[in-house]
PDB file of C-alpha atoms in Angstrom:
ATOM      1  CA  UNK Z   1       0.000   0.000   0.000  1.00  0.00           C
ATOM      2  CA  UNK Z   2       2.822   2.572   0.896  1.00  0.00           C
ATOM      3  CA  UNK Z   3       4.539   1.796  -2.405  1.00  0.00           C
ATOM      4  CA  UNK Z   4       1.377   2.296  -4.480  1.00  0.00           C
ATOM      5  CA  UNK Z   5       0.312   5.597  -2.541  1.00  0.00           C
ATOM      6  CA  UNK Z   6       4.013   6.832  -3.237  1.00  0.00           C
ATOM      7  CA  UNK Z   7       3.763   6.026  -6.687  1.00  0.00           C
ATOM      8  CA  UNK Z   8       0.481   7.826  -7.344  1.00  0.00           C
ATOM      9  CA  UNK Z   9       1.797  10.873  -4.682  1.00  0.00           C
ATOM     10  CA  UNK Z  10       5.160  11.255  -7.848  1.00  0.00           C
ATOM     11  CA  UNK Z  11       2.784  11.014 -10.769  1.00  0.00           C
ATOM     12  CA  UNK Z  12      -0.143  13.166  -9.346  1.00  0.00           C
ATOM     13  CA  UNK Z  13       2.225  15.532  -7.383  1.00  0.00           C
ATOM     14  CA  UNK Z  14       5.096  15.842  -9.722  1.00  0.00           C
ATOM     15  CA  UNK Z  15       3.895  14.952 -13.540  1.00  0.00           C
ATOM     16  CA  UNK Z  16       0.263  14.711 -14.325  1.00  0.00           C
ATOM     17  CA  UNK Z  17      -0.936  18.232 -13.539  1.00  0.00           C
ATOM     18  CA  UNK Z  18       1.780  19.786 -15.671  1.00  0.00           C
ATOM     19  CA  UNK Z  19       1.601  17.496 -18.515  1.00  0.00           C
ATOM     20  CA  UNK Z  20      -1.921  18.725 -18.960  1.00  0.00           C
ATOM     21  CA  UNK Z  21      -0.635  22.453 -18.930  1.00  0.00           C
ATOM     22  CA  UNK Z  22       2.152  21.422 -21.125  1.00  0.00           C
ATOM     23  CA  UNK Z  23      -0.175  19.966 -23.567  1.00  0.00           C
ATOM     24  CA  UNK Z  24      -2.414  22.941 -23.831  1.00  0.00           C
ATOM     25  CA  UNK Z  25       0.877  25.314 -23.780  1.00  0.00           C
ATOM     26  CA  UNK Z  26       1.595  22.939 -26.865  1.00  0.00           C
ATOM     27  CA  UNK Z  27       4.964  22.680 -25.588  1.00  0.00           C
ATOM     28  CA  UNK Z  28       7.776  20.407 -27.630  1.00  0.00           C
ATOM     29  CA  UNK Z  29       9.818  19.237 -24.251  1.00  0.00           C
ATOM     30  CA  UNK Z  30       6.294  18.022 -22.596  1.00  0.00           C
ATOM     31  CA  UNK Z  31       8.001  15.664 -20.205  1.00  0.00           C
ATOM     32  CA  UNK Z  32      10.474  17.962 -18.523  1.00  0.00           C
ATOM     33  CA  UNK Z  33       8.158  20.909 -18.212  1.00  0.00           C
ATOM     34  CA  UNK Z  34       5.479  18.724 -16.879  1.00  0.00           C
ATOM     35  CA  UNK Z  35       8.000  18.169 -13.778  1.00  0.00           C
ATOM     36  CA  UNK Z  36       8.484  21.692 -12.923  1.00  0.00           C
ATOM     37  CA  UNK Z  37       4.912  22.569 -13.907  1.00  0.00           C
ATOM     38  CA  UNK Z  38       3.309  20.264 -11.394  1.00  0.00           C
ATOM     39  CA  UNK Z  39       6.155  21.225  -9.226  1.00  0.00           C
ATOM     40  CA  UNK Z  40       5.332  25.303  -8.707  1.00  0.00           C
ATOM     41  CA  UNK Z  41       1.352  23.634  -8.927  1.00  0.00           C
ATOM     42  CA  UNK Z  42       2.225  20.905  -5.851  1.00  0.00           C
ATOM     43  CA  UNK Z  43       3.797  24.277  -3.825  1.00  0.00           C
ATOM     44  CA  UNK Z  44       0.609  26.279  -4.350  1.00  0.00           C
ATOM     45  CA  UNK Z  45      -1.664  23.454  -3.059  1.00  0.00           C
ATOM     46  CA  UNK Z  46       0.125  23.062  -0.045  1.00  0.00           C
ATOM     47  CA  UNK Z  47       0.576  26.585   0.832  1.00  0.00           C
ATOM     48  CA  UNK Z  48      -2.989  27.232   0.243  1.00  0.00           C
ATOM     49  CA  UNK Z  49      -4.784  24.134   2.227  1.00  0.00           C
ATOM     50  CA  UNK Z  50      -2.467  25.790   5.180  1.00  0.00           C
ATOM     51  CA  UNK Z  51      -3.024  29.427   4.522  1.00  0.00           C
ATOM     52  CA  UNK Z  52      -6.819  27.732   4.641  1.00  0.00           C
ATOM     53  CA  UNK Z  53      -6.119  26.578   8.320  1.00  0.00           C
ATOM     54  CA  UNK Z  54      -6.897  23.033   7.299  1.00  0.00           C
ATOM     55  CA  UNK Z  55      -4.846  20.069   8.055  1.00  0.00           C
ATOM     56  CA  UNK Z  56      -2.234  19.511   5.018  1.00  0.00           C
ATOM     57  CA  UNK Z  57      -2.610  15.782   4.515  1.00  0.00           C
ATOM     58  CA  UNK Z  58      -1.551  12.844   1.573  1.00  0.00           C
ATOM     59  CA  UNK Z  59      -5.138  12.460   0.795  1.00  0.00           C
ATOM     60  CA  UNK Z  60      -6.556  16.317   0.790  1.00  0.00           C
ATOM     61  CA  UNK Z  61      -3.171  17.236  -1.180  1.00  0.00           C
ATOM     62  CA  UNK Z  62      -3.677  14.699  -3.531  1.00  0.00           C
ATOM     63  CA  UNK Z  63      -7.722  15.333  -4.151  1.00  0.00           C
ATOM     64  CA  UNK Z  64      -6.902  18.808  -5.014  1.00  0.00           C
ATOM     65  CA  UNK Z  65      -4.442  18.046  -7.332  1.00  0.00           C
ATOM     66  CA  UNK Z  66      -6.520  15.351  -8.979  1.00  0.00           C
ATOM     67  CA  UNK Z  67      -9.368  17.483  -9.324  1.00  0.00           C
ATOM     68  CA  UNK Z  68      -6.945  20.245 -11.098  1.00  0.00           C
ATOM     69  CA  UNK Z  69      -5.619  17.638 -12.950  1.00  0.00           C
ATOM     70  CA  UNK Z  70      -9.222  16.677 -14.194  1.00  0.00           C
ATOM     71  CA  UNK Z  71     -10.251  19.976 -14.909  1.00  0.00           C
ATOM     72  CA  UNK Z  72      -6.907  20.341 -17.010  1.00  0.00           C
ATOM     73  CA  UNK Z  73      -8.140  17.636 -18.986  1.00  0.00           C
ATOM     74  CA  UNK Z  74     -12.404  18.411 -19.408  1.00  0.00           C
ATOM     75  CA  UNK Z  75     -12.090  21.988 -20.141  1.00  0.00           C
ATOM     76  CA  UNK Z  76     -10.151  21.939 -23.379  1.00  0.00           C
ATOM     77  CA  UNK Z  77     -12.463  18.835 -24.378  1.00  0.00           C
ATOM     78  CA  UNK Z  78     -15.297  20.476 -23.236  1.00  0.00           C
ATOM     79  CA  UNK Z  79     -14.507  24.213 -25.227  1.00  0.00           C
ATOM     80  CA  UNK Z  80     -13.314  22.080 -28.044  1.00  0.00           C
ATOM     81  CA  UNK Z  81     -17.022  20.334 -28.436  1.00  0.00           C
ATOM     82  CA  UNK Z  82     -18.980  23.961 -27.456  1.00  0.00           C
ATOM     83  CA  UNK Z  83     -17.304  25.551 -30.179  1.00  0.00           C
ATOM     84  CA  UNK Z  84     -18.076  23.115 -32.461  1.00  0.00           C
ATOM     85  CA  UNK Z  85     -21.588  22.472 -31.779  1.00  0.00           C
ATOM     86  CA  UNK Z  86     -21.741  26.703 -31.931  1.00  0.00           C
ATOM     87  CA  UNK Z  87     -20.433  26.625 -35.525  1.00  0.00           C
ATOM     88  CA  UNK Z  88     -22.419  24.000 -36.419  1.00  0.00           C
ATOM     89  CA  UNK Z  89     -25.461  25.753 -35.194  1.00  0.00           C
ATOM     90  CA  UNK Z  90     -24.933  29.126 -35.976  1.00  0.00           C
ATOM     91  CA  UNK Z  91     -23.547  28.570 -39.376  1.00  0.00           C
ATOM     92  CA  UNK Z  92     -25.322  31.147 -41.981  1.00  0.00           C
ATOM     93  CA  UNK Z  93     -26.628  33.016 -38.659  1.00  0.00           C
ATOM     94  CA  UNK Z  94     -26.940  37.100 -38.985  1.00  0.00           C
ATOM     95  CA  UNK Z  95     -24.200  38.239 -36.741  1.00  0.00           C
ATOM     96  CA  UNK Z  96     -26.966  40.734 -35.537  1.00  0.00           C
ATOM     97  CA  UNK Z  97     -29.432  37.578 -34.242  1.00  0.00           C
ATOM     98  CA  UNK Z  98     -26.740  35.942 -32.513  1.00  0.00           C
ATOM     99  CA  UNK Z  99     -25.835  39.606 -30.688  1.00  0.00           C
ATOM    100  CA  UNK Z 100     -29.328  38.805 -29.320  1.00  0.00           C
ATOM    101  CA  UNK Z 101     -28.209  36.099 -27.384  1.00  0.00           C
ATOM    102  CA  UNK Z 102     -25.848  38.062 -25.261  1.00  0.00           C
ATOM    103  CA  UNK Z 103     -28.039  40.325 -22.971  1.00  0.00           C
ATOM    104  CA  UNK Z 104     -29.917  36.409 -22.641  1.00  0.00           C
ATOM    105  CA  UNK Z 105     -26.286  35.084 -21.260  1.00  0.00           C
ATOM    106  CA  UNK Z 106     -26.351  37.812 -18.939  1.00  0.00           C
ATOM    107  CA  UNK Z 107     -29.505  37.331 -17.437  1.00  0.00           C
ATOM    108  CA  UNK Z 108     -28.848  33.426 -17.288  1.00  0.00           C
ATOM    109  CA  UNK Z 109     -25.771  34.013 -14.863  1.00  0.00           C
ATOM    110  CA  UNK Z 110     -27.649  36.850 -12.847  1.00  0.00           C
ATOM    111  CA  UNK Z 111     -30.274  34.211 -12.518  1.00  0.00           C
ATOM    112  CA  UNK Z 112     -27.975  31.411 -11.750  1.00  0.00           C
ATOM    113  CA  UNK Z 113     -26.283  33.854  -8.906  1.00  0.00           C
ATOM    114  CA  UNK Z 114     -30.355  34.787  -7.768  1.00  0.00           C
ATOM    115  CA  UNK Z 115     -31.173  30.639  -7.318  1.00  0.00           C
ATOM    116  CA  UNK Z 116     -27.831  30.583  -5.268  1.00  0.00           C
ATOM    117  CA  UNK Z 117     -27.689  33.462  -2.772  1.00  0.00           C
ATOM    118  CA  UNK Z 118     -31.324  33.583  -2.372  1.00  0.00           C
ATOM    119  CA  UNK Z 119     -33.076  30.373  -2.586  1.00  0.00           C
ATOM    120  CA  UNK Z 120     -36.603  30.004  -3.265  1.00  0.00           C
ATOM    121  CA  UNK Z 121     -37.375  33.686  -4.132  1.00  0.00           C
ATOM    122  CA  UNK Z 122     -37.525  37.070  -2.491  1.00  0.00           C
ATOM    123  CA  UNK Z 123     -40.473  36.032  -0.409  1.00  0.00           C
ATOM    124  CA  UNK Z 124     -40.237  32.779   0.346  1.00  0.00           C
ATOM    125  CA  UNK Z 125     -43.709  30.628   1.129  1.00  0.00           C
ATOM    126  CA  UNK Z 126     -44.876  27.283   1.097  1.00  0.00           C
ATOM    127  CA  UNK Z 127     -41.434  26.236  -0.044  1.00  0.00           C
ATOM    128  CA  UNK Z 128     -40.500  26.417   3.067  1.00  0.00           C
ATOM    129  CA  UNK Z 129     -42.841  23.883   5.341  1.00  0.00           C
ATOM    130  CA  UNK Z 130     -43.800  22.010   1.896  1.00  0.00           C
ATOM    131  CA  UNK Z 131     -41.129  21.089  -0.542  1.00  0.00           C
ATOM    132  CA  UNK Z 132     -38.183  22.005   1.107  1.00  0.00           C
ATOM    133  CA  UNK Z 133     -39.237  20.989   4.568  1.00  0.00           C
ATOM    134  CA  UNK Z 134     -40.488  16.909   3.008  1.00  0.00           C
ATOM    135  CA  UNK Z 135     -37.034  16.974   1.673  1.00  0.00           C
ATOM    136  CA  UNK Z 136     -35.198  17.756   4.663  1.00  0.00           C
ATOM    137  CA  UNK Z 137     -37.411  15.427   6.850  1.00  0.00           C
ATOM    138  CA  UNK Z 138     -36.527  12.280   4.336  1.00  0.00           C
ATOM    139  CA  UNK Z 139     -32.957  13.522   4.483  1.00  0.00           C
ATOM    140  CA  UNK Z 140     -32.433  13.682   8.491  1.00  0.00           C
ATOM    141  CA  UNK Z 141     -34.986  10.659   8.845  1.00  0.00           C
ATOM    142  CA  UNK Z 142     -34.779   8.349   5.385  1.00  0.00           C
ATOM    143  CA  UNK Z 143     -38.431   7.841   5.158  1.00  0.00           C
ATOM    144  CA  UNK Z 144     -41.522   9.339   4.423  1.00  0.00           C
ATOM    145  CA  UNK Z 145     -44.324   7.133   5.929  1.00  0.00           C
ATOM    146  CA  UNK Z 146     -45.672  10.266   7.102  1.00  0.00           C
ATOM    147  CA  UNK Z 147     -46.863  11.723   3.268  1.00  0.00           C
ATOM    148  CA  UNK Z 148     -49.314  12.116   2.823  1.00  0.00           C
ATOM    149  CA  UNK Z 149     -50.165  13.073   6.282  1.00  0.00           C
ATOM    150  CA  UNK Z 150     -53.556  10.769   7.003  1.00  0.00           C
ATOM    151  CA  UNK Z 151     -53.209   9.985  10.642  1.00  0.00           C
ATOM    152  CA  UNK Z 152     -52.665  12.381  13.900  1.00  0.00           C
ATOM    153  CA  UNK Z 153     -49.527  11.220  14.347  1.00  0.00           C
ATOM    154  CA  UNK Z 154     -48.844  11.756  10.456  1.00  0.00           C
ATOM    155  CA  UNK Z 155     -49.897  15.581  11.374  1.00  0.00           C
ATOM    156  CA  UNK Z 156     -47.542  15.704  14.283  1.00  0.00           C
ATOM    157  CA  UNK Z 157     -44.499  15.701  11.505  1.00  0.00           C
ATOM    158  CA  UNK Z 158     -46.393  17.278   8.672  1.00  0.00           C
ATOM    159  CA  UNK Z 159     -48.859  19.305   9.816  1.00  0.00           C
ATOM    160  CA  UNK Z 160     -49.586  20.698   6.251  1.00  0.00           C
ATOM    161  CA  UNK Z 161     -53.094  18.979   4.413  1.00  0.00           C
ATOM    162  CA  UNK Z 162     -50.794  17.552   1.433  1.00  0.00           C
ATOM    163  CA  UNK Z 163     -50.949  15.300  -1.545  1.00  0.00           C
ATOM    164  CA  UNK Z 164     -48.589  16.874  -4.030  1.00  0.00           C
ATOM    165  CA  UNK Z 165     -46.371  14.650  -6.022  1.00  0.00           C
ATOM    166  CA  UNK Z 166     -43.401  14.565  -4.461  1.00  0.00           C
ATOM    167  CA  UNK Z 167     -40.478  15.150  -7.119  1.00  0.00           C
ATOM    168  CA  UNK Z 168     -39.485  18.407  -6.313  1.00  0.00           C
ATOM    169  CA  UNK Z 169     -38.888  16.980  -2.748  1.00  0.00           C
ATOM    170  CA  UNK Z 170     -37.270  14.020  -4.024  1.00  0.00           C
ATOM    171  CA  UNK Z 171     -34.968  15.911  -6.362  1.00  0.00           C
ATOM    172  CA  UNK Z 172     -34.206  18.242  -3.403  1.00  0.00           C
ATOM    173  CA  UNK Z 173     -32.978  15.294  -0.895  1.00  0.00           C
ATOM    174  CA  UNK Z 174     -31.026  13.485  -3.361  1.00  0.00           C
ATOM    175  CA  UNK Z 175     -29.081  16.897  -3.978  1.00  0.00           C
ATOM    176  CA  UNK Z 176     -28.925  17.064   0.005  1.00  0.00           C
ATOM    177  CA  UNK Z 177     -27.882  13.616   0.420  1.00  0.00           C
ATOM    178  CA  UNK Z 178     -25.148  13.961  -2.633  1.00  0.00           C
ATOM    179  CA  UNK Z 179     -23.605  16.808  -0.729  1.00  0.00           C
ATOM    180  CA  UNK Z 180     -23.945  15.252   2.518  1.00  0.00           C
ATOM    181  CA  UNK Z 181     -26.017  18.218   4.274  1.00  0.00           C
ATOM    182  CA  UNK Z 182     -29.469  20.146   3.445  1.00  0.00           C
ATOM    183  CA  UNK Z 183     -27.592  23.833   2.238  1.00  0.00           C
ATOM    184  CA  UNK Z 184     -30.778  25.183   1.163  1.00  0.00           C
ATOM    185  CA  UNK Z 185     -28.435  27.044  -1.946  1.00  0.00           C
ATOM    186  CA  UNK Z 186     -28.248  23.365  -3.342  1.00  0.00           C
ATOM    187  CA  UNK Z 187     -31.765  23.731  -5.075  1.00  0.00           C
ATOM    188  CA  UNK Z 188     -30.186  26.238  -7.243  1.00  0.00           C
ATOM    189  CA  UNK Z 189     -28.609  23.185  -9.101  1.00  0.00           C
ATOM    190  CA  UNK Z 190     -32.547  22.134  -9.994  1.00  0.00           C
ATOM    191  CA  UNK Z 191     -33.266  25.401 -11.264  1.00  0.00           C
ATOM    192  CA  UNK Z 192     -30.370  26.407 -13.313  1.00  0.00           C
ATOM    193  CA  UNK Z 193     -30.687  22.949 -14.847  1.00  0.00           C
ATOM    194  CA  UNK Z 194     -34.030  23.190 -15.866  1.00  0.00           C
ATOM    195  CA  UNK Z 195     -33.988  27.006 -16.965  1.00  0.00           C
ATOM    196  CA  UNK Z 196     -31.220  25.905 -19.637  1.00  0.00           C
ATOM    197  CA  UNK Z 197     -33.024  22.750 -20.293  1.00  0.00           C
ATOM    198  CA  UNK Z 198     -36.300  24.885 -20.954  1.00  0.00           C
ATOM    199  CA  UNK Z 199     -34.397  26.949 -23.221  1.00  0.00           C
ATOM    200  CA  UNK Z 200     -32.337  24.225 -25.162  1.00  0.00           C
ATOM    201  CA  UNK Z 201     -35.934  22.780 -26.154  1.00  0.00           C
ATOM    202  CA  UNK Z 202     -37.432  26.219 -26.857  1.00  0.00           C
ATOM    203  CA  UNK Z 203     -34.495  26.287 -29.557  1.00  0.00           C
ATOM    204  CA  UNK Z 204     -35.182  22.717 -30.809  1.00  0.00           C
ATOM    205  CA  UNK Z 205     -38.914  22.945 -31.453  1.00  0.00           C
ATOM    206  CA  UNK Z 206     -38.388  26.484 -33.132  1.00  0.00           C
ATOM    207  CA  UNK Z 207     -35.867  24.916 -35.275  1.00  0.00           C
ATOM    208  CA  UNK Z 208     -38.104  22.216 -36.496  1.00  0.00           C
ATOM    209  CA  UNK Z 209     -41.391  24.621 -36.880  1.00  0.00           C
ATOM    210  CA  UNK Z 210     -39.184  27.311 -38.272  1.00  0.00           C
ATOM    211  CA  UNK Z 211     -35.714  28.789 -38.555  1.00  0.00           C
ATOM    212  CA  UNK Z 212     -32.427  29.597 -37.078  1.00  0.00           C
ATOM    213  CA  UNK Z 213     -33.428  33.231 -36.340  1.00  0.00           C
ATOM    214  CA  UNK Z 214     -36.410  32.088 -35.453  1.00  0.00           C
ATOM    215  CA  UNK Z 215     -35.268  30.172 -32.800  1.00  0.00           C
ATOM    216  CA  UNK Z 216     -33.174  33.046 -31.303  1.00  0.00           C
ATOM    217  CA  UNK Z 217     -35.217  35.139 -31.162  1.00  0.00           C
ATOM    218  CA  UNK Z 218     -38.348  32.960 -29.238  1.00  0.00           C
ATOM    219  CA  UNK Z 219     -34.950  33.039 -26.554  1.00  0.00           C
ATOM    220  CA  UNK Z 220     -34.894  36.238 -26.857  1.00  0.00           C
ATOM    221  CA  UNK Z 221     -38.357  36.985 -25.983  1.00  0.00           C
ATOM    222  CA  UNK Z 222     -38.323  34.175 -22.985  1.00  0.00           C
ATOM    223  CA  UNK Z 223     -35.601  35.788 -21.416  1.00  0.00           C
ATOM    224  CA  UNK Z 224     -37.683  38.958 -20.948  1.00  0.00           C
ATOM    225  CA  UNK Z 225     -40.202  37.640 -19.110  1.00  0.00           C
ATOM    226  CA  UNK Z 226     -39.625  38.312 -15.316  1.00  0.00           C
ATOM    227  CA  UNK Z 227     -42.630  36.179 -14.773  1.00  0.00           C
ATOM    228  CA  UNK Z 228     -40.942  33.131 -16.107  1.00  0.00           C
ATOM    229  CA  UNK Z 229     -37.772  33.638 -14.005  1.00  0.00           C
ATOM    230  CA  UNK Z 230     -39.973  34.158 -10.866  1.00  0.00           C
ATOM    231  CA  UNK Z 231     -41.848  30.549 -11.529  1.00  0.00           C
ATOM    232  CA  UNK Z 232     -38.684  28.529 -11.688  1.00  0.00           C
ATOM    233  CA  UNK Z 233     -36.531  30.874  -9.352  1.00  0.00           C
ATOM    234  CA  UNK Z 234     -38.886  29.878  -6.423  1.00  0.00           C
ATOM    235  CA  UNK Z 235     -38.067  26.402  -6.434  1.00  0.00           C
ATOM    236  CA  UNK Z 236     -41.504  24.177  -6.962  1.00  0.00           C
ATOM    237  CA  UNK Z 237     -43.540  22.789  -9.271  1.00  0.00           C
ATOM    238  CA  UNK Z 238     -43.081  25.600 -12.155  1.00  0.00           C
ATOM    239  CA  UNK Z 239     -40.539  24.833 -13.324  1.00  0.00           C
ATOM    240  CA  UNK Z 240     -40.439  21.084 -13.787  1.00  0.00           C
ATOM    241  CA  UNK Z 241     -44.310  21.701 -15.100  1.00  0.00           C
ATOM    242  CA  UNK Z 242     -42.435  23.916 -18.156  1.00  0.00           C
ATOM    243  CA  UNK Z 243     -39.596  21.435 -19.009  1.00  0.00           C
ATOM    244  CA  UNK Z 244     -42.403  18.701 -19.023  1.00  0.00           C
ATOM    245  CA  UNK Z 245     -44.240  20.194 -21.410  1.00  0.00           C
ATOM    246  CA  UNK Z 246     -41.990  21.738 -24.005  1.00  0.00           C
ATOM    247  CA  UNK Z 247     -40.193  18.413 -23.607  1.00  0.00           C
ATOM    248  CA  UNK Z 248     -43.128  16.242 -24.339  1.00  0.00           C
ATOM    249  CA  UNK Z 249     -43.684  18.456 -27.464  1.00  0.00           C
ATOM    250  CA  UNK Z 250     -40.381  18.576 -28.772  1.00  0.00           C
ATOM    251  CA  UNK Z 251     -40.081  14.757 -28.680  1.00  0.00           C
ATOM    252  CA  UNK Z 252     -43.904  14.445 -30.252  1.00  0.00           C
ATOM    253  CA  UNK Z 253     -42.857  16.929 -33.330  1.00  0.00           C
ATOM    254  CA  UNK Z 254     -39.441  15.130 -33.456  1.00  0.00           C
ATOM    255  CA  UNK Z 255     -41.429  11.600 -34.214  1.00  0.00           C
ATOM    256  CA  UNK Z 256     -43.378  13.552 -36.921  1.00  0.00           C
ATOM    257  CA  UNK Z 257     -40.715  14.371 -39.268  1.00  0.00           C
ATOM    258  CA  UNK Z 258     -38.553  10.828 -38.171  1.00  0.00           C
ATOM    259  CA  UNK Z 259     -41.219   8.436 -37.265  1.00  0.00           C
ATOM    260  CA  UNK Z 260     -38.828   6.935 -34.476  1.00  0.00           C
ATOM    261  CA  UNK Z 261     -41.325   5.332 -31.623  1.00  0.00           C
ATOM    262  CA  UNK Z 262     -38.538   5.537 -29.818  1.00  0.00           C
ATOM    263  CA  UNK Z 263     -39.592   9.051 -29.075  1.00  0.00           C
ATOM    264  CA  UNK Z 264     -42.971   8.682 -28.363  1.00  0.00           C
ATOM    265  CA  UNK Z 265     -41.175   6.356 -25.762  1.00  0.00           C
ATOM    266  CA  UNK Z 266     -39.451   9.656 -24.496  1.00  0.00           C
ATOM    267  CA  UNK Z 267     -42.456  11.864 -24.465  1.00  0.00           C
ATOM    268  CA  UNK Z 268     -43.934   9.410 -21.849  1.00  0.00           C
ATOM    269  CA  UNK Z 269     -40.760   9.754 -19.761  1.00  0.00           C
ATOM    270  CA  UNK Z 270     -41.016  13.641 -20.539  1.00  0.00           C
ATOM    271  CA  UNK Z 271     -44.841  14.115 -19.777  1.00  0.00           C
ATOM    272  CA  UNK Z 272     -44.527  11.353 -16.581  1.00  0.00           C
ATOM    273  CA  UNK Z 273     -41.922  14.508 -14.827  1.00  0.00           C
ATOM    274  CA  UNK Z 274     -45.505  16.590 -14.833  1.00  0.00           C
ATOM    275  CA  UNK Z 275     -47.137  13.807 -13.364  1.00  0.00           C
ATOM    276  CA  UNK Z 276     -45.019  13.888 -10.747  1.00  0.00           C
ATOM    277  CA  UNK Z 277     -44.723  17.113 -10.029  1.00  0.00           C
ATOM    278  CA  UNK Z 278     -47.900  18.217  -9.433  1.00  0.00           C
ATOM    279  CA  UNK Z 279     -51.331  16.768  -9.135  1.00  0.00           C
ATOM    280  CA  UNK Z 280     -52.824  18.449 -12.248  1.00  0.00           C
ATOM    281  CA  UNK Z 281     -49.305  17.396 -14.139  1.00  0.00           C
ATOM    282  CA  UNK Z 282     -51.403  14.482 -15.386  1.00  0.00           C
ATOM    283  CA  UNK Z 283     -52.702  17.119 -17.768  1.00  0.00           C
ATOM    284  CA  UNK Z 284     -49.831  16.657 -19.825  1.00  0.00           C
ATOM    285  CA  UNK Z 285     -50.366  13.286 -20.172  1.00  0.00           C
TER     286      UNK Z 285
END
């Protein structure tokens, strides 16, 4: 065990990190400036977990420089495949449609910043001793025998007359229990997701109906509507409601023009989200 920990402590401490630098830096002598690289990288780490206060360990050390060493490695994969699905789709685009997009950008990361520092809204409501409060009872108890409340004792836990669906809750503890605590900014990873999920399919089904431009510009007009960041930004059915729906279409126009049951299969996955997430979400259905 000591031998293979001091193995992976050379490689991870002293090579891997800098090779990925190296590689980007599209350096000739990769193997040598991967050593001193990873070497100024390995000082940095160390300093920093101390500066930090935190104990300065083999396994923190090395987490941090495997997760830098991932990073190194996604990124560049991950800029190499957004810019070419963005000339792919954009291809024959007015510059002056695609400037649209921009203020849109904007107002995603001011929203993504919103779901974060201020969960559930402004004015928070029902969120609070409904769907936040099941999920935080299922993640400090791992049950829920108690919804929907029927009994008095039922009552004593939630006191709330309650038959919702219980996705949003669901989706909330597994994000708890992921992370290992119920940090109520966590639910801004439900949101964000299905704000750009919303708009991804808004983009889809205008591309099949219509055009390119088209397409940007139903973005466009979505993004103004302060209504439609409210309903997801407070964190309950809304949102999930929205994604269900334009989902369910997109995959019903998509078997139109291919005639592929297999989505049909997915609008019934797609439309079963509203099912669950609300008791009139059988309406998509």
């Amino acid at each position: 065990m000591n031998l293979l920990t001091f193995i992976l402590g050379i490689f991870v401490g002293f090579f891997l990190p800098g090779f990925f630098i190296a590689k980007l830096l599209k350096l000739t002598d990769e193997v040598i400036s991967s050593i001193l690289i990873s070497t100024i990288l390995l000082f940095n780490v160390i300093f920093y977990i101390g500066v930090a206060g935190f104990h300065i360990g083999y396994w923190n050390v090395l987490l941090i420089l495997s997760i830098i060493t991932f990073l190194l490695f996604i990124v560049p994969v991950l800029l190499q495949i957004a810019h070419n699905y963005a000339t792919t789709v954009f291809r024959g685009i007015n510059r002056e449609y695609i400037l649209l997009l921009l203020p849109c950008i904007f107002i995603l990361i001011l929203f993504g910043l919103r779901a974060i520092l201020q969960p559930f809204g402004y004015a928070p409501g029902d969120q609070l001793f409904r769907w936040n409060y099941l999920a935080v009872k299922i993640f400090n108890e791992g049950r829920f025998s108690f919804y929907p409340p029927l009994s008095a004792m039922d009552f004593s836990e939630y006191y709330y007359t309650d038959g919702i669906p219980p996705l949003v809750s669901f989706i909330y503890f597994w994000l708890y229990e992921s992370f290992g605590q119920s940090f109520d900014s966590l639910t801004a990873v439900s949101n964000i997701v299905q704000l750009v999920m919303i708009l991804i399919f808004l983009y889809k089904i205008s591309l099949i109906r219509s055009s390119s431009e088209t397409a940007i510009i139903a973005i466009y007009f979505l993004c103004s509507s302060s209504l439609f960041f409210y309903s997801l930004h407070m964190g309950q059915e809304s949102g999930l409601l929205s994604l269900s729906l334009i989902s369910t279409l997109y995959f019903l126009f998509l078997y139109q023009n291919k005639k592929n049951s297999g989505n049909i299969v997915v609008a019934g996955f797609c439309a079963a989200i509203g099912a669950l997430s609300r008791e009139y979400g059988y309406a998509v259905m």
